[in-house]
């Protein structure tokens, strides 16, 4: 795959926002038959421009709900969120132009070909027909899907679908890329390919907001991370700082792993976590 | 991006989708034609054209054609594809793009209108061997196609509404069953004045009756007033369903 994959920001287009992602007091409540459910209970986040930011948490902690609020897919009960300096609730369309979104399950229309999907995505972001076709061809080359470009997506492997999903999130050269569990379900080789792509995307100036179930992935890719549990941020910092803090606090001889930081932050033990947290069950 | 351009782009995608799933189109054509053949075969001799006033000189197949068209226009396949989009995550991909929410629902409905018109034209052509003629001529034929397309959009919009609210394939499929009571509580075998009193009341309260009578008026040349009422009823239902779709997708969480 080419080294050029991704969003090359045009001169003068870089964001002037001090933070690529900024959330204050973010709350999401759902009404259910049994009452009100607090999915997110007041999240404060600041992601600097150019960072790869990891967002971790056990299942049901509020990760995806937070990402869906930040990406305009879910209404915000209380608090504010800005992406690339744009308030996502007040001006969602402008915010959407600044962000690329690749959600948990590669959101693809399997009856289309890879080329058709990218052309449509470009058209939805305002490209004229010819420009959309050119951008689709460029991205297909960049993600190494030239040969499969005119085949229906239904026949793609999991790794190919994930690369196409990534390409579709980059079609408009976003300032911030949200990746929700981008490697879940992929084989190890495909996972490494996606990691390489994330690094390349970030090198070209795109801020990456990554949620993941895999702590190794967070350790490898993220400049900084936050751990959410029960709808609240319970740890935030660089992976090394979080490990150092745990080592100092518990007086450990050896440096802890990110797994141990995660377990400590979420109040879980390995035995308890084995049942409900996939990433620490090995 | 304007709503119109977005609707066009998403409509083309929905048409490609329909073209690539002939297994979904086949029943839309086959089942209504099957009913046409069976109904005409069973009741055709009871209503000979030369002694049945309400046939206006045509065969019973001409009287049955509107029911066939309405059935063909009421499969609402777009709603099932919409549920697939929702369940597979592509719907969120569309919602994350700076495209008007209205375009997302109108794109599919635009494709339904094109499909509805195409299927209506095909059904009329396939009914020609049954001695069916559109008595109001080429203009009447075109109006028949347009009325079928409007109904197709109205019913698809109703099913899309079910899909958007429930996000469930099972519920959406159940919603499509609603058309059967609506279709059969109509004057589909004989005119309204020949129905029993309870059936006549039910048919009078059923809006599909007026669409059917409008279509029938075009086929049998049975008065333009009925055509006008048919168009008005179909248009009002269509507008109401589209408005509810737009409201629902704007508040979709």
Short mmCIF file of C-alpha atoms in Angstrom, two decimals:
data_model
loop_
_atom_site.label_atom_id
_atom_site.label_comp_id
_atom_site.label_asym_id
_atom_site.label_seq_id
_atom_site.Cartn_x
_atom_site.Cartn_y
_atom_site.Cartn_z
CA UNK A 1 0.00 0.00 0.00
CA UNK A 2 1.20 3.47 -0.75
CA UNK A 3 2.84 5.71 1.80
CA UNK A 4 0.62 8.50 0.63
CA UNK A 5 -2.59 7.08 1.91
CA UNK A 6 -4.81 9.69 3.25
CA UNK A 7 -5.69 13.05 3.76
CA UNK A 8 -3.09 15.41 2.47
CA UNK A 9 -4.24 18.73 3.86
CA UNK A 10 -4.26 21.51 1.33
CA UNK A 11 -2.19 24.57 2.21
CA UNK A 12 -4.15 27.01 4.29
CA UNK A 13 -6.76 24.42 5.22
CA UNK A 14 -5.34 23.39 8.53
CA UNK A 15 -7.56 23.86 11.52
CA UNK A 16 -7.21 26.93 13.67
CA UNK A 17 -8.84 25.16 16.60
CA UNK A 18 -6.57 24.74 19.59
CA UNK A 19 -8.07 21.32 20.17
CA UNK A 20 -9.20 18.94 17.48
CA UNK A 21 -11.82 17.49 19.82
CA UNK A 22 -13.16 19.20 22.90
CA UNK A 23 -15.98 18.03 25.15
CA UNK A 24 -17.24 19.59 28.33
CA UNK A 25 -19.72 17.98 30.69
CA UNK A 26 -21.00 15.68 27.98
CA UNK A 27 -24.07 13.79 29.18
CA UNK A 28 -26.31 11.28 27.47
CA UNK A 29 -29.47 10.02 29.09
CA UNK A 30 -31.87 7.53 27.59
CA UNK A 31 -35.45 7.11 28.65
CA UNK A 32 -36.44 3.51 29.14
CA UNK A 33 -39.47 1.73 30.58
CA UNK A 34 -37.65 1.31 33.87
CA UNK A 35 -36.65 4.97 34.07
CA UNK A 36 -33.76 7.13 32.90
CA UNK A 37 -30.48 5.48 31.97
CA UNK A 38 -27.30 7.57 32.30
CA UNK A 39 -25.07 6.25 29.50
CA UNK A 40 -22.55 9.11 29.72
CA UNK A 41 -22.46 11.15 32.95
CA UNK A 42 -20.30 14.19 32.31
CA UNK A 43 -17.32 13.56 30.08
CA UNK A 44 -14.62 16.21 29.68
CA UNK A 45 -12.11 15.59 26.89
CA UNK A 46 -9.46 17.57 25.09
CA UNK A 47 -7.66 16.06 22.12
CA UNK A 48 -4.83 18.15 20.71
CA UNK A 49 -4.55 18.69 16.98
CA UNK A 50 -2.31 16.04 15.42
CA UNK A 51 -2.66 13.48 18.21
CA UNK A 52 -3.65 9.84 18.05
CA UNK A 53 -6.02 9.68 21.00
CA UNK A 54 -7.18 6.35 22.40
CA UNK A 55 -10.55 5.96 24.10
CA UNK A 56 -10.82 2.77 26.12
CA UNK A 57 -13.39 1.22 28.37
CA UNK A 58 -15.21 -1.98 29.17
CA UNK A 59 -18.29 -2.97 27.21
CA UNK A 60 -21.16 -0.64 28.07
CA UNK A 61 -18.89 2.00 29.62
CA UNK A 62 -20.06 4.75 27.27
CA UNK A 63 -17.32 4.66 24.59
CA UNK A 64 -19.52 4.29 21.55
CA UNK A 65 -22.18 6.62 22.97
CA UNK A 66 -19.54 9.33 23.42
CA UNK A 67 -18.19 8.80 19.90
CA UNK A 68 -21.70 8.90 18.46
CA UNK A 69 -22.36 12.22 20.18
CA UNK A 70 -19.05 13.65 18.95
CA UNK A 71 -19.80 12.53 15.39
CA UNK A 72 -23.33 14.06 15.35
CA UNK A 73 -25.02 10.66 15.21
CA UNK A 74 -26.59 11.00 18.63
CA UNK A 75 -28.17 14.00 20.33
CA UNK A 76 -26.45 15.44 23.40
CA UNK A 77 -28.50 15.57 26.61
CA UNK A 78 -26.22 18.13 28.29
CA UNK A 79 -22.77 19.63 27.81
CA UNK A 80 -20.97 20.75 24.68
CA UNK A 81 -18.74 19.13 22.09
CA UNK A 82 -16.60 20.75 19.43
CA UNK A 83 -14.76 18.99 16.61
CA UNK A 84 -12.19 21.05 14.69
CA UNK A 85 -13.53 24.05 16.54
CA UNK A 86 -17.12 23.51 15.40
CA UNK A 87 -19.95 22.92 17.86
CA UNK A 88 -21.38 19.56 16.75
CA UNK A 89 -24.87 20.29 18.09
CA UNK A 90 -25.14 23.87 16.82
CA UNK A 91 -23.66 23.33 13.35
CA UNK A 92 -23.66 19.60 12.61
CA UNK A 93 -23.20 19.88 8.84
CA UNK A 94 -20.07 22.03 9.22
CA UNK A 95 -18.75 19.64 11.85
CA UNK A 96 -19.39 16.68 9.50
CA UNK A 97 -17.25 18.32 6.81
CA UNK A 98 -14.33 18.36 9.26
CA UNK A 99 -14.52 14.78 10.38
CA UNK A 100 -14.24 11.30 8.92
CA UNK A 101 -16.07 8.47 10.60
CA UNK A 102 -15.40 4.73 10.44
CA UNK A 103 -17.69 3.02 12.89
CA UNK A 104 -17.52 -0.33 14.65
CA UNK A 105 -18.84 -2.51 11.85
CA UNK A 106 -17.56 -1.36 8.49
CA UNK A 107 -20.62 0.56 7.34
CA UNK A 108 -20.66 -0.40 3.70
CA UNK A 109 -23.35 -1.06 1.15
CA UNK A 110 -22.33 -4.52 0.00
CA UNK A 111 -24.38 -4.38 -3.21
CA UNK A 112 -22.24 -1.57 -4.60
CA UNK A 113 -18.72 -1.88 -5.94
CA UNK A 114 -15.86 -0.29 -4.04
CA UNK A 115 -15.59 2.40 -6.70
CA UNK A 116 -19.33 3.19 -6.64
CA UNK A 117 -19.29 3.48 -2.87
CA UNK A 118 -16.39 5.94 -2.86
CA UNK A 119 -17.82 7.98 -5.73
CA UNK A 120 -21.14 8.28 -3.88
CA UNK A 121 -19.37 9.21 -0.66
CA UNK A 122 -17.44 11.94 -2.48
CA UNK A 123 -20.66 13.22 -4.10
CA UNK A 124 -22.28 13.43 -0.65
CA UNK A 125 -19.35 15.57 0.48
CA UNK A 126 -20.01 17.95 -2.39
CA UNK A 127 -17.55 16.75 -5.06
CA UNK A 128 -18.66 17.23 -8.66
CA UNK A 129 -19.09 14.01 -10.67
CA UNK A 130 -15.65 14.08 -12.34
CA UNK A 131 -13.84 15.11 -9.16
CA UNK A 132 -15.64 12.36 -7.25
CA UNK A 133 -14.55 9.74 -9.79
CA UNK A 134 -10.94 11.00 -9.63
CA UNK A 135 -10.91 11.02 -5.82
CA UNK A 136 -12.36 7.49 -5.72
CA UNK A 137 -9.66 6.23 -8.11
CA UNK A 138 -6.96 7.91 -6.04
CA UNK A 139 -8.20 6.38 -2.79
CA UNK A 140 -8.63 2.92 -4.30
CA UNK A 141 -4.98 3.00 -5.35
CA UNK A 142 -3.91 4.27 -1.96
CA UNK A 143 -5.67 1.47 -0.08
CA UNK A 144 -4.54 -1.15 -2.58
CA UNK A 145 -8.00 -2.02 -3.88
CA UNK A 146 -7.46 -1.20 -7.57
CA UNK A 147 -7.97 -4.78 -8.67
CA UNK A 148 -11.15 -5.15 -6.65
CA UNK A 149 -12.51 -1.66 -7.41
CA UNK A 150 -15.26 -2.82 -9.75
CA UNK A 151 -16.25 -5.91 -7.82
CA UNK A 152 -19.22 -5.91 -5.45
CA UNK A 153 -18.20 -5.29 -1.85
CA UNK A 154 -20.12 -8.42 -0.83
CA UNK A 155 -17.16 -10.48 -2.05
CA UNK A 156 -14.48 -8.51 -0.18
CA UNK A 157 -12.59 -10.01 2.75
CA UNK A 158 -12.87 -8.43 6.22
CA UNK A 159 -9.54 -6.66 5.77
CA UNK A 160 -10.54 -5.28 2.35
CA UNK A 161 -13.83 -4.01 3.75
CA UNK A 162 -12.01 -2.29 6.60
CA UNK A 163 -9.58 -0.61 4.20
CA UNK A 164 -12.44 0.53 1.99
CA UNK A 165 -14.29 1.87 5.04
CA UNK A 166 -11.15 3.78 6.02
CA UNK A 167 -10.85 5.17 2.49
CA UNK A 168 -14.50 6.28 2.54
CA UNK A 169 -13.89 8.12 5.82
CA UNK A 170 -10.99 9.97 4.19
CA UNK A 171 -12.69 10.95 0.96
CA UNK A 172 -13.03 14.63 1.95
CA UNK A 173 -9.63 14.89 3.67
CA UNK A 174 -11.00 15.36 7.19
CA UNK A 175 -9.18 17.15 9.96
CA UNK A 176 -10.28 14.59 12.54
CA UNK A 177 -10.77 10.89 11.92
CA UNK A 178 -12.96 8.88 14.33
CA UNK A 179 -12.22 5.17 14.29
CA UNK A 180 -14.51 3.03 16.42
CA UNK A 181 -12.82 -0.31 17.02
CA UNK A 182 -11.20 -0.41 13.59
CA UNK A 183 -9.53 -3.80 14.00
CA UNK A 184 -12.21 -5.81 15.79
CA UNK A 185 -12.67 -9.10 13.97
CA UNK A 186 -9.60 -8.75 11.76
CA UNK A 187 -6.83 -11.32 11.49
CA UNK A 188 -3.39 -10.29 12.82
CA UNK A 189 -1.99 -9.39 9.38
CA UNK A 190 -4.97 -7.19 8.52
CA UNK A 191 -4.75 -5.60 11.95
CA UNK A 192 -1.12 -4.63 11.37
CA UNK A 193 -2.05 -3.18 7.97
CA UNK A 194 -4.72 -1.01 9.60
CA UNK A 195 -2.21 0.12 12.26
CA UNK A 196 0.19 1.18 9.50
CA UNK A 197 -2.59 3.11 7.82
CA UNK A 198 -3.57 4.87 11.04
CA UNK A 199 0.06 5.95 11.53
CA UNK A 200 0.27 7.23 7.97
CA UNK A 201 -3.00 9.09 8.26
CA UNK A 202 -1.75 10.74 11.43
CA UNK A 203 1.67 11.59 9.91
CA UNK A 204 -0.16 13.54 7.23
CA UNK A 205 -1.67 15.78 9.87
CA UNK A 206 -5.02 14.17 10.63
CA UNK A 207 -5.98 13.89 14.28
CA UNK A 208 -7.14 10.36 15.07
CA UNK A 209 -9.71 9.55 17.77
CA UNK A 210 -9.58 5.80 18.24
CA UNK A 211 -11.72 3.53 20.38
CA UNK A 212 -10.47 0.02 20.78
CA UNK A 213 -11.00 -3.19 22.72
CA UNK A 214 -7.33 -4.06 22.37
CA UNK A 215 -4.98 -2.50 24.89
CA UNK A 216 -1.93 -3.52 22.85
CA UNK A 217 -3.37 -1.50 19.99
CA UNK A 218 -3.78 1.54 22.23
CA UNK A 219 -0.22 1.10 23.53
CA UNK A 220 1.17 0.87 19.98
CA UNK A 221 -0.76 3.69 18.37
CA UNK A 222 -1.86 6.28 20.87
CA UNK A 223 -0.02 9.39 22.02
CA UNK A 224 -2.54 9.80 24.80
CA UNK A 225 -5.55 7.90 26.00
CA UNK A 226 -8.53 8.09 28.28
CA UNK A 227 -10.34 5.28 30.03
CA UNK A 228 -14.08 5.59 30.53
CA UNK A 229 -16.04 3.52 33.02
CA UNK A 230 -19.64 3.89 34.07
CA UNK A 231 -20.02 6.93 31.83
CA UNK A 232 -17.15 8.87 33.44
CA UNK A 233 -13.49 9.34 32.52
CA UNK A 234 -11.48 7.51 35.17
CA UNK A 235 -7.93 7.88 33.77
CA UNK A 236 -6.33 10.14 31.19
CA UNK A 237 -2.73 10.61 30.06
CA UNK A 238 0.03 9.11 27.96
CA UNK A 239 0.29 5.32 28.16
CA UNK A 240 3.70 5.66 29.86
CA UNK A 241 2.47 8.21 32.39
CA UNK A 242 -0.49 6.02 33.32
CA UNK A 243 1.81 3.03 33.81
CA UNK A 244 4.28 5.07 35.88
CA UNK A 245 1.48 6.43 38.04
CA UNK A 246 0.23 2.92 38.81
CA UNK A 247 3.75 1.63 39.52
CA UNK A 248 4.42 4.50 41.94
CA UNK A 249 1.05 4.26 43.63
CA UNK A 250 1.24 0.50 44.21
CA UNK A 251 5.01 0.46 44.81
CA UNK A 252 5.57 -2.15 42.11
CA UNK A 253 9.09 -3.28 41.18
CA UNK A 254 8.33 -3.96 37.53
CA UNK A 255 6.51 -1.54 35.28
CA UNK A 256 2.83 -2.50 34.91
CA UNK A 257 1.25 -3.19 31.55
CA UNK A 258 -1.58 -1.16 30.08
CA UNK A 259 -3.82 -4.15 30.89
CA UNK A 260 -3.06 -3.62 34.56
CA UNK A 261 -3.70 0.11 34.28
CA UNK A 262 -7.04 -0.69 32.66
CA UNK A 263 -8.00 -3.20 35.36
CA UNK A 264 -7.01 -0.79 38.12
CA UNK A 265 -8.90 2.09 36.52
CA UNK A 266 -12.10 0.13 36.03
CA UNK A 267 -11.97 -1.66 39.38
CA UNK A 268 -11.85 -5.05 37.75
CA UNK A 269 -9.72 -8.10 38.42
CA UNK A 270 -8.47 -10.49 35.78
CA UNK A 271 -10.89 -13.14 37.01
CA UNK A 272 -13.86 -10.79 36.96
CA UNK A 273 -12.84 -9.23 33.68
CA UNK A 274 -12.45 -12.56 31.90
CA UNK A 275 -16.20 -12.83 31.63
CA UNK A 276 -16.99 -9.44 30.21
CA UNK A 277 -13.89 -7.69 28.91
CA UNK A 278 -12.51 -9.33 25.85
CA UNK A 279 -9.18 -7.51 25.75
CA UNK A 280 -7.92 -8.68 29.12
CA UNK A 281 -9.16 -12.24 29.04
CA UNK A 282 -6.02 -13.93 27.65
CA UNK B 1 -24.93 19.79 -1.04
CA UNK B 2 -28.48 20.62 -2.04
CA UNK B 3 -31.35 18.32 -1.14
CA UNK B 4 -32.02 17.80 -4.84
CA UNK B 5 -28.47 16.69 -5.72
CA UNK B 6 -28.31 14.47 -2.62
CA UNK B 7 -31.66 12.90 -3.45
CA UNK B 8 -30.51 12.23 -7.02
CA UNK B 9 -27.24 10.63 -5.94
CA UNK B 10 -28.89 8.44 -3.30
CA UNK B 11 -31.78 7.63 -5.64
CA UNK B 12 -29.37 6.32 -8.28
CA UNK B 13 -27.74 4.15 -5.67
CA UNK B 14 -31.16 2.77 -4.62
CA UNK B 15 -32.01 2.02 -8.27
CA UNK B 16 -28.70 0.16 -8.74
CA UNK B 17 -29.50 -1.79 -5.59
CA UNK B 18 -32.94 -2.76 -6.95
CA UNK B 19 -31.51 -3.73 -10.34
CA UNK B 20 -28.95 -5.95 -8.62
CA UNK B 21 -31.54 -7.78 -6.54
CA UNK B 22 -33.94 -9.19 -9.15
CA UNK B 23 -35.10 -11.71 -6.57
CA UNK B 24 -36.73 -8.79 -4.73
CA UNK B 25 -38.32 -7.39 -7.91
CA UNK B 26 -39.67 -10.71 -9.19
CA UNK B 27 -42.50 -11.11 -6.63
CA UNK B 28 -43.51 -7.49 -7.20
CA UNK B 29 -44.39 -8.43 -10.75
CA UNK B 30 -45.29 -12.08 -10.44
CA UNK B 31 -47.74 -12.04 -7.51
CA UNK B 32 -50.00 -9.24 -8.87
CA UNK B 33 -50.13 -10.88 -12.31
CA UNK B 34 -50.90 -14.20 -10.65
CA UNK B 35 -53.88 -12.61 -8.87
CA UNK B 36 -55.01 -10.99 -12.13
CA UNK B 37 -55.03 -14.34 -13.93
CA UNK B 38 -56.72 -16.18 -11.05
CA UNK B 39 -59.37 -13.52 -10.39
CA UNK B 40 -60.25 -13.15 -14.06
CA UNK B 41 -60.28 -16.94 -14.46
CA UNK B 42 -62.66 -17.34 -11.53
CA UNK B 43 -65.01 -14.40 -12.06
CA UNK B 44 -64.66 -13.55 -15.75
CA UNK B 45 -67.66 -15.63 -16.82
CA UNK B 46 -69.87 -14.17 -14.08
CA UNK B 47 -69.34 -10.72 -15.60
CA UNK B 48 -69.53 -11.00 -19.39
CA UNK B 49 -68.59 -7.72 -21.02
CA UNK B 50 -71.67 -7.48 -23.25
CA UNK B 51 -74.14 -7.71 -20.36
CA UNK B 52 -72.21 -6.09 -17.49
CA UNK B 53 -72.72 -2.35 -17.47
CA UNK B 54 -69.91 -1.48 -15.08
CA UNK B 55 -67.30 -2.96 -17.49
CA UNK B 56 -68.06 -0.22 -20.04
CA UNK B 57 -67.70 -2.71 -22.89
CA UNK B 58 -64.35 -4.17 -21.77
CA UNK B 59 -63.53 -7.57 -20.27
CA UNK B 60 -63.34 -8.28 -16.55
CA UNK B 61 -59.52 -8.09 -16.68
CA UNK B 62 -59.79 -4.36 -17.32
CA UNK B 63 -61.88 -4.00 -14.16
CA UNK B 64 -59.28 -6.00 -12.22
CA UNK B 65 -56.24 -4.12 -13.56
CA UNK B 66 -56.28 -1.35 -10.88
CA UNK B 67 -56.17 -3.92 -8.06
CA UNK B 68 -53.23 -5.56 -9.84
CA UNK B 69 -51.42 -2.23 -10.16
CA UNK B 70 -52.06 -1.31 -6.54
CA UNK B 71 -50.77 -4.66 -5.36
CA UNK B 72 -47.65 -4.31 -7.52
CA UNK B 73 -47.07 -0.84 -6.07
CA UNK B 74 -47.43 -1.96 -2.47
CA UNK B 75 -44.47 -4.22 -1.87
CA UNK B 76 -42.29 -1.37 -0.58
CA UNK B 77 -38.98 -3.18 -0.99
CA UNK B 78 -37.07 0.01 -0.23
CA UNK B 79 -37.99 -0.23 3.45
CA UNK B 80 -36.35 -3.62 3.81
CA UNK B 81 -33.18 -2.27 2.17
CA UNK B 82 -33.35 0.65 4.60
CA UNK B 83 -33.46 -1.75 7.56
CA UNK B 84 -30.42 -3.51 6.09
CA UNK B 85 -28.64 -0.15 5.92
CA UNK B 86 -29.55 0.57 9.55
CA UNK B 87 -28.49 -2.84 10.81
CA UNK B 88 -25.29 -2.92 8.73
CA UNK B 89 -24.13 0.57 9.73
CA UNK B 90 -24.31 2.19 6.29
CA UNK B 91 -27.22 4.35 7.43
CA UNK B 92 -24.95 5.92 10.06
CA UNK B 93 -22.30 6.46 7.38
CA UNK B 94 -24.87 8.46 5.42
CA UNK B 95 -25.96 10.37 8.50
CA UNK B 96 -22.33 11.25 9.23
CA UNK B 97 -22.07 12.95 5.82
CA UNK B 98 -23.09 16.60 5.31
CA UNK B 99 -26.07 15.58 3.23
CA UNK B 100 -29.59 16.75 4.01
CA UNK B 101 -31.46 14.25 6.20
CA UNK B 102 -34.39 14.72 3.84
CA UNK B 103 -32.28 13.44 0.93
CA UNK B 104 -31.61 10.19 2.76
CA UNK B 105 -35.32 9.30 2.82
CA UNK B 106 -36.23 11.02 -0.45
CA UNK B 107 -33.46 9.21 -2.37
CA UNK B 108 -35.09 5.87 -1.71
CA UNK B 109 -38.58 7.23 -2.43
CA UNK B 110 -37.41 8.71 -5.73
CA UNK B 111 -36.17 5.24 -6.67
CA UNK B 112 -39.52 3.78 -5.60
CA UNK B 113 -41.32 6.22 -7.90
CA UNK B 114 -39.15 5.15 -10.85
CA UNK B 115 -39.59 1.47 -10.00
CA UNK B 116 -43.34 1.92 -9.46
CA UNK B 117 -43.73 3.61 -12.84
CA UNK B 118 -41.66 0.95 -14.61
CA UNK B 119 -43.55 -1.92 -13.02
CA UNK B 120 -46.91 -0.26 -13.76
CA UNK B 121 -45.99 0.12 -17.43
CA UNK B 122 -44.90 -3.51 -17.55
CA UNK B 123 -48.09 -4.76 -15.84
CA UNK B 124 -50.26 -2.81 -18.30
CA UNK B 125 -48.27 -4.22 -21.23
CA UNK B 126 -48.54 -7.76 -19.86
CA UNK B 127 -52.29 -7.34 -19.40
CA UNK B 128 -52.84 -6.47 -23.07
CA UNK B 129 -53.24 -10.17 -24.02
CA UNK B 130 -56.23 -10.21 -21.62
CA UNK B 131 -57.94 -7.69 -23.95
CA UNK B 132 -57.31 -4.82 -21.55
CA UNK B 133 -57.28 -1.38 -23.14
CA UNK B 134 -56.80 1.95 -21.43
CA UNK B 135 -59.94 3.61 -22.74
CA UNK B 136 -58.73 7.15 -21.99
CA UNK B 137 -55.88 6.73 -24.49
CA UNK B 138 -52.18 7.49 -24.24
CA UNK B 139 -52.79 10.38 -21.86
CA UNK B 140 -54.83 8.10 -19.63
CA UNK B 141 -52.13 5.46 -19.77
CA UNK B 142 -49.54 8.01 -18.63
CA UNK B 143 -51.79 9.22 -15.83
CA UNK B 144 -52.30 5.61 -14.76
CA UNK B 145 -48.51 5.17 -14.54
CA UNK B 146 -48.14 8.41 -12.55
CA UNK B 147 -50.95 7.50 -10.14
CA UNK B 148 -49.40 4.07 -9.56
CA UNK B 149 -46.01 5.68 -8.94
CA UNK B 150 -47.52 8.14 -6.41
CA UNK B 151 -49.17 5.26 -4.56
CA UNK B 152 -45.92 3.32 -4.67
CA UNK B 153 -44.13 6.24 -2.98
CA UNK B 154 -46.92 6.66 -0.42
CA UNK B 155 -46.90 3.02 0.66
CA UNK B 156 -43.09 2.76 0.60
CA UNK B 157 -42.91 5.90 2.73
CA UNK B 158 -45.29 4.27 5.23
CA UNK B 159 -43.04 1.20 5.41
CA UNK B 160 -39.91 3.37 5.64
CA UNK B 161 -41.55 5.08 8.58
CA UNK B 162 -42.02 1.71 10.28
CA UNK B 163 -38.38 0.88 9.47
CA UNK B 164 -37.07 4.17 10.88
CA UNK B 165 -39.13 3.91 14.06
CA UNK B 166 -38.62 0.23 14.84
CA UNK B 167 -35.24 -0.44 13.12
CA UNK B 168 -36.53 -3.99 12.86
CA UNK B 169 -36.82 -6.15 9.75
CA UNK B 170 -39.60 -8.22 11.33
CA UNK B 171 -41.70 -5.17 12.22
CA UNK B 172 -41.18 -3.66 8.77
CA UNK B 173 -42.23 -6.90 7.10
CA UNK B 174 -45.31 -7.04 9.32
CA UNK B 175 -46.14 -3.48 8.29
CA UNK B 176 -46.38 -4.57 4.66
CA UNK B 177 -49.17 -6.99 5.63
CA UNK B 178 -51.38 -3.99 6.32
CA UNK B 179 -51.97 -3.61 2.63
CA UNK B 180 -53.93 -6.84 2.31
CA UNK B 181 -56.90 -5.71 4.43
CA UNK B 182 -56.66 -2.30 2.75
CA UNK B 183 -56.73 -3.88 -0.71
CA UNK B 184 -59.56 -6.28 0.00
CA UNK B 185 -61.81 -3.78 1.83
CA UNK B 186 -62.31 -2.08 -1.53
CA UNK B 187 -64.62 -2.53 -4.49
CA UNK B 188 -61.98 -4.72 -6.13
CA UNK B 189 -64.39 -7.37 -7.50
CA UNK B 190 -67.49 -5.26 -8.16
CA UNK B 191 -68.31 -1.54 -7.99
CA UNK B 192 -69.07 -0.02 -4.59
CA UNK B 193 -72.85 0.12 -5.15
CA UNK B 194 -72.97 -3.66 -5.59
CA UNK B 195 -71.22 -4.43 -2.30
CA UNK B 196 -73.12 -5.53 0.80
CA UNK B 197 -73.87 -2.64 3.16
CA UNK B 198 -71.11 -3.41 5.72
CA UNK B 199 -68.54 -3.86 2.93
CA UNK B 200 -69.72 -0.69 1.25
CA UNK B 201 -69.21 1.27 4.49
CA UNK B 202 -65.76 -0.25 4.97
CA UNK B 203 -64.80 0.51 1.37
CA UNK B 204 -66.10 4.06 1.64
CA UNK B 205 -63.92 4.65 4.71
CA UNK B 206 -60.88 3.07 3.05
CA UNK B 207 -58.77 5.63 1.15
CA UNK B 208 -57.41 2.93 -1.17
CA UNK B 209 -60.94 2.68 -2.62
CA UNK B 210 -60.64 6.17 -4.14
CA UNK B 211 -57.21 5.47 -5.65
CA UNK B 212 -58.56 2.23 -7.11
CA UNK B 213 -61.65 3.97 -8.51
CA UNK B 214 -59.46 6.69 -10.01
CA UNK B 215 -57.34 4.09 -11.77
CA UNK B 216 -60.42 2.24 -12.90
CA UNK B 217 -61.88 5.45 -14.29
CA UNK B 218 -58.77 5.83 -16.43
CA UNK B 219 -58.94 2.24 -17.70
CA UNK B 220 -62.70 2.18 -18.34
CA UNK B 221 -63.19 5.89 -19.11
CA UNK B 222 -65.56 6.16 -16.18
CA UNK B 223 -65.40 9.89 -15.47
CA UNK B 224 -62.61 12.37 -14.78
CA UNK B 225 -64.03 13.36 -11.40
CA UNK B 226 -63.07 9.95 -10.05
CA UNK B 227 -59.60 10.37 -11.54
CA UNK B 228 -59.22 13.70 -9.76
CA UNK B 229 -60.37 12.27 -6.43
CA UNK B 230 -57.97 9.32 -6.86
CA UNK B 231 -55.03 11.64 -7.48
CA UNK B 232 -56.00 13.91 -4.57
CA UNK B 233 -56.28 11.03 -2.08
CA UNK B 234 -53.00 9.44 -3.23
CA UNK B 235 -51.21 12.80 -3.15
CA UNK B 236 -52.44 13.67 0.36
CA UNK B 237 -51.41 10.27 1.76
CA UNK B 238 -48.07 10.50 -0.05
CA UNK B 239 -47.38 14.01 1.27
CA UNK B 240 -48.33 13.02 4.83
CA UNK B 241 -46.09 9.93 4.76
CA UNK B 242 -43.14 11.83 3.28
CA UNK B 243 -43.55 14.57 5.90
CA UNK B 244 -43.56 11.97 8.69
CA UNK B 245 -40.43 10.35 7.18
CA UNK B 246 -38.64 13.70 7.13
CA UNK B 247 -39.65 14.48 10.71
CA UNK B 248 -38.57 11.05 11.91
CA UNK B 249 -35.14 11.11 10.29
CA UNK B 250 -34.49 14.63 11.57
CA UNK B 251 -35.08 13.39 15.12
CA UNK B 252 -33.35 10.04 14.59
CA UNK B 253 -30.93 9.20 17.40
#
